PDB file of C-alpha atoms in Angstrom:
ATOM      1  CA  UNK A   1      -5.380  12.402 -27.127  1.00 64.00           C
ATOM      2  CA  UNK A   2      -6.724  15.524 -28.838  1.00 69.00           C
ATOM      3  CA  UNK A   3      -9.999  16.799 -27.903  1.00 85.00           C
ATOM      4  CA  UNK A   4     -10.559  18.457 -31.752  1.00 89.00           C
ATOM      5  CA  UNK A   5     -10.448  17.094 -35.094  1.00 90.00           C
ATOM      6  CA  UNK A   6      -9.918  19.222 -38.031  1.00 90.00           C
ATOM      7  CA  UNK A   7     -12.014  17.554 -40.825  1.00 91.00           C
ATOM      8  CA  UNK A   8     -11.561  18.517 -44.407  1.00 90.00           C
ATOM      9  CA  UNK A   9     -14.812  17.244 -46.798  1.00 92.00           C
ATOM     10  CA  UNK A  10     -14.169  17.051 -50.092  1.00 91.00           C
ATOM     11  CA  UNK A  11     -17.924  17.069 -51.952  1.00 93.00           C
ATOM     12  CA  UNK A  12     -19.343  17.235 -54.904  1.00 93.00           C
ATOM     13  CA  UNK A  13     -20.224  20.661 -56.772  1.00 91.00           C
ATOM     14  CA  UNK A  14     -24.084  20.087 -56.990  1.00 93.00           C
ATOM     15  CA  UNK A  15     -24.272  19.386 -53.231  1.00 93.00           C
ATOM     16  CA  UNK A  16     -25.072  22.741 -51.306  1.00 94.00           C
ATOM     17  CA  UNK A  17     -22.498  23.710 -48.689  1.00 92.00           C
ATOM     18  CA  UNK A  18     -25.373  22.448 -46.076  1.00 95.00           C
ATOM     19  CA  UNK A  19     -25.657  19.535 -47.054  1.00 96.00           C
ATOM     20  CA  UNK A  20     -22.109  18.506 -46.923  1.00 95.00           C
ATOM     21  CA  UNK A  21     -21.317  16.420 -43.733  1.00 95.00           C
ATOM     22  CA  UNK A  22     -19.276  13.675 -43.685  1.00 93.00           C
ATOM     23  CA  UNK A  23     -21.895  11.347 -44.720  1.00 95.00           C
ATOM     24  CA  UNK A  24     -22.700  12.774 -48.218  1.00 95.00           C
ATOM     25  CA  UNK A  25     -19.371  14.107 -48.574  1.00 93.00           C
ATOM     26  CA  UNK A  26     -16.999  12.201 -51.770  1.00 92.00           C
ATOM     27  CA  UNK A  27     -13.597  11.879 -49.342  1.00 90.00           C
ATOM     28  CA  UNK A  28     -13.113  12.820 -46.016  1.00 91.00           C
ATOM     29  CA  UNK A  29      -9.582  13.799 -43.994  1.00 88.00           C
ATOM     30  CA  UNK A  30      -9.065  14.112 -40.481  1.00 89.00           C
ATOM     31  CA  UNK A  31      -6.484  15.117 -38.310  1.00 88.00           C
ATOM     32  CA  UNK A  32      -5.866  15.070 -34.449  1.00 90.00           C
ATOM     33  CA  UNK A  33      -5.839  19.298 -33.282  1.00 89.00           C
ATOM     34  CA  UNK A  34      -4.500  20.109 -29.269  1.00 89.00           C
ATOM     35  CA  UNK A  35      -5.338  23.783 -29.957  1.00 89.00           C
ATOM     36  CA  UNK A  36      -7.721  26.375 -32.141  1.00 87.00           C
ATOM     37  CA  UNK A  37      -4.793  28.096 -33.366  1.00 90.00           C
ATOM     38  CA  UNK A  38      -3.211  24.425 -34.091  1.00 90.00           C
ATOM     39  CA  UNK A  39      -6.774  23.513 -35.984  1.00 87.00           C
ATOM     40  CA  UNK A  40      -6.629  26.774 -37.928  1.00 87.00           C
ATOM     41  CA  UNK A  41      -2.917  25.751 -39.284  1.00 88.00           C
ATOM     42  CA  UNK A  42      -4.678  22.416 -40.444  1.00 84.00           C
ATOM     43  CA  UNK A  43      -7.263  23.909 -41.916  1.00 83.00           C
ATOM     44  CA  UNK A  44      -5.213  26.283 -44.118  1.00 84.00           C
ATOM     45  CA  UNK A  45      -2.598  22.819 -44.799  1.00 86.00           C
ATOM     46  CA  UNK A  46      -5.926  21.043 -45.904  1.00 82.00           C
ATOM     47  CA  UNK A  47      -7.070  23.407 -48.424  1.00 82.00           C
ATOM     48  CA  UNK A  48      -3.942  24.195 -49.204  1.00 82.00           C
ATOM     49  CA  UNK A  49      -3.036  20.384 -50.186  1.00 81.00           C
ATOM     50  CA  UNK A  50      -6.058  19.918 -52.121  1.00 76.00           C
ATOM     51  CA  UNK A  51      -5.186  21.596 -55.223  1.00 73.00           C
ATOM     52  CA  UNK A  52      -8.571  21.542 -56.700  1.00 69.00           C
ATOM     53  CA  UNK A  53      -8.217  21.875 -60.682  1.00 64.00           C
ATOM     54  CA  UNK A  54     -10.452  24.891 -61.945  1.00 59.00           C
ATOM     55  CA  UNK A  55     -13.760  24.110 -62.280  1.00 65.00           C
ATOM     56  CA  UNK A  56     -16.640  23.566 -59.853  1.00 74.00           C
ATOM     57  CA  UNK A  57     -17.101  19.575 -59.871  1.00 88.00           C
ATOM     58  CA  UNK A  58     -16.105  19.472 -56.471  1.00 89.00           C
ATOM     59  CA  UNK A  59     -15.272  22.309 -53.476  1.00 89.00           C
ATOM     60  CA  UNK A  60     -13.668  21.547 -49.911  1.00 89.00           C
ATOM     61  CA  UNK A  61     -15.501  22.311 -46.810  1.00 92.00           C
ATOM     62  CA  UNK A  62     -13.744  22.445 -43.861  1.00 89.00           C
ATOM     63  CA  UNK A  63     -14.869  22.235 -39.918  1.00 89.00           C
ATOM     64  CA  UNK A  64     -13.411  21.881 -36.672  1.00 88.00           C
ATOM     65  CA  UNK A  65     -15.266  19.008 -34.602  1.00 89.00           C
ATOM     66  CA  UNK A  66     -15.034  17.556 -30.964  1.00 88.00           C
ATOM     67  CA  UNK A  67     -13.579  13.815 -31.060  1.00 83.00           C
ATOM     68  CA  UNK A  68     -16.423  11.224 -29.989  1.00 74.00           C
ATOM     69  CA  UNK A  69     -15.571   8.341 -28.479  1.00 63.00           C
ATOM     70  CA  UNK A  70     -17.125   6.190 -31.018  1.00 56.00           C
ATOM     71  CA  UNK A  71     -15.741   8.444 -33.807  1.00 48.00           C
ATOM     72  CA  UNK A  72     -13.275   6.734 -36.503  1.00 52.00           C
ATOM     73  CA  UNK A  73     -11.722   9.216 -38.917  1.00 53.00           C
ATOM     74  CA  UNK A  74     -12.008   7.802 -42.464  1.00 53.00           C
ATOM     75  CA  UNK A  75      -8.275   9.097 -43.378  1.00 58.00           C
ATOM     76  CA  UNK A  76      -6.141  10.310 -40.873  1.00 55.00           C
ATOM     77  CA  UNK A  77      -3.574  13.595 -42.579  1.00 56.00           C
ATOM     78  CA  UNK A  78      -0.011  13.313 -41.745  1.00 57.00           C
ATOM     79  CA  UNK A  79       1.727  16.098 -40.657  1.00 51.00           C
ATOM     80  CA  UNK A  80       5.057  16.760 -39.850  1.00 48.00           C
ATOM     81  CA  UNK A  81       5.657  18.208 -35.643  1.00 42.00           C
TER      82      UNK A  81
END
């Protein structure tokens, strides 16, 4: 099992960058990462993927975190190996 998660939030424009965890945040996305170079490919995919319309409604933070044994990712990316 991976040790990180990558972890895209997706929140909402008003909500300063601080204040965006996963519990304020409008949509969350994990996936599994083995490596830092491996969650720095994710991260880049995420964003990537998101394809944000202009405007500033809504911005993307993304974070690398360690997996916690009582963690459960809200929606898990798929990516091809």
């Amino acid at each position: 099992m991976s040790e990180l998660l990558s972890v895209a939030l997706v929140c909402a424009g008003t909500l300063l960058a601080q204040d965006c965890s996963r519990d304020t945040a409008l949509d969350v996305i994990v996936a599994p990462a083995r490596t830092p170079m491996e969650w720095l490919l994710h991260a880049q995919t995420m964003a990537a993927a998101a394809g944000f319309p202009g405007g500033d409604q809504r911005y993307l933070k993304i974070t690398c975190e360690r997996r916690h044994a009582e963690s459960s990712p809200v929606r898990t990316a798929d990516h091809a190996s």
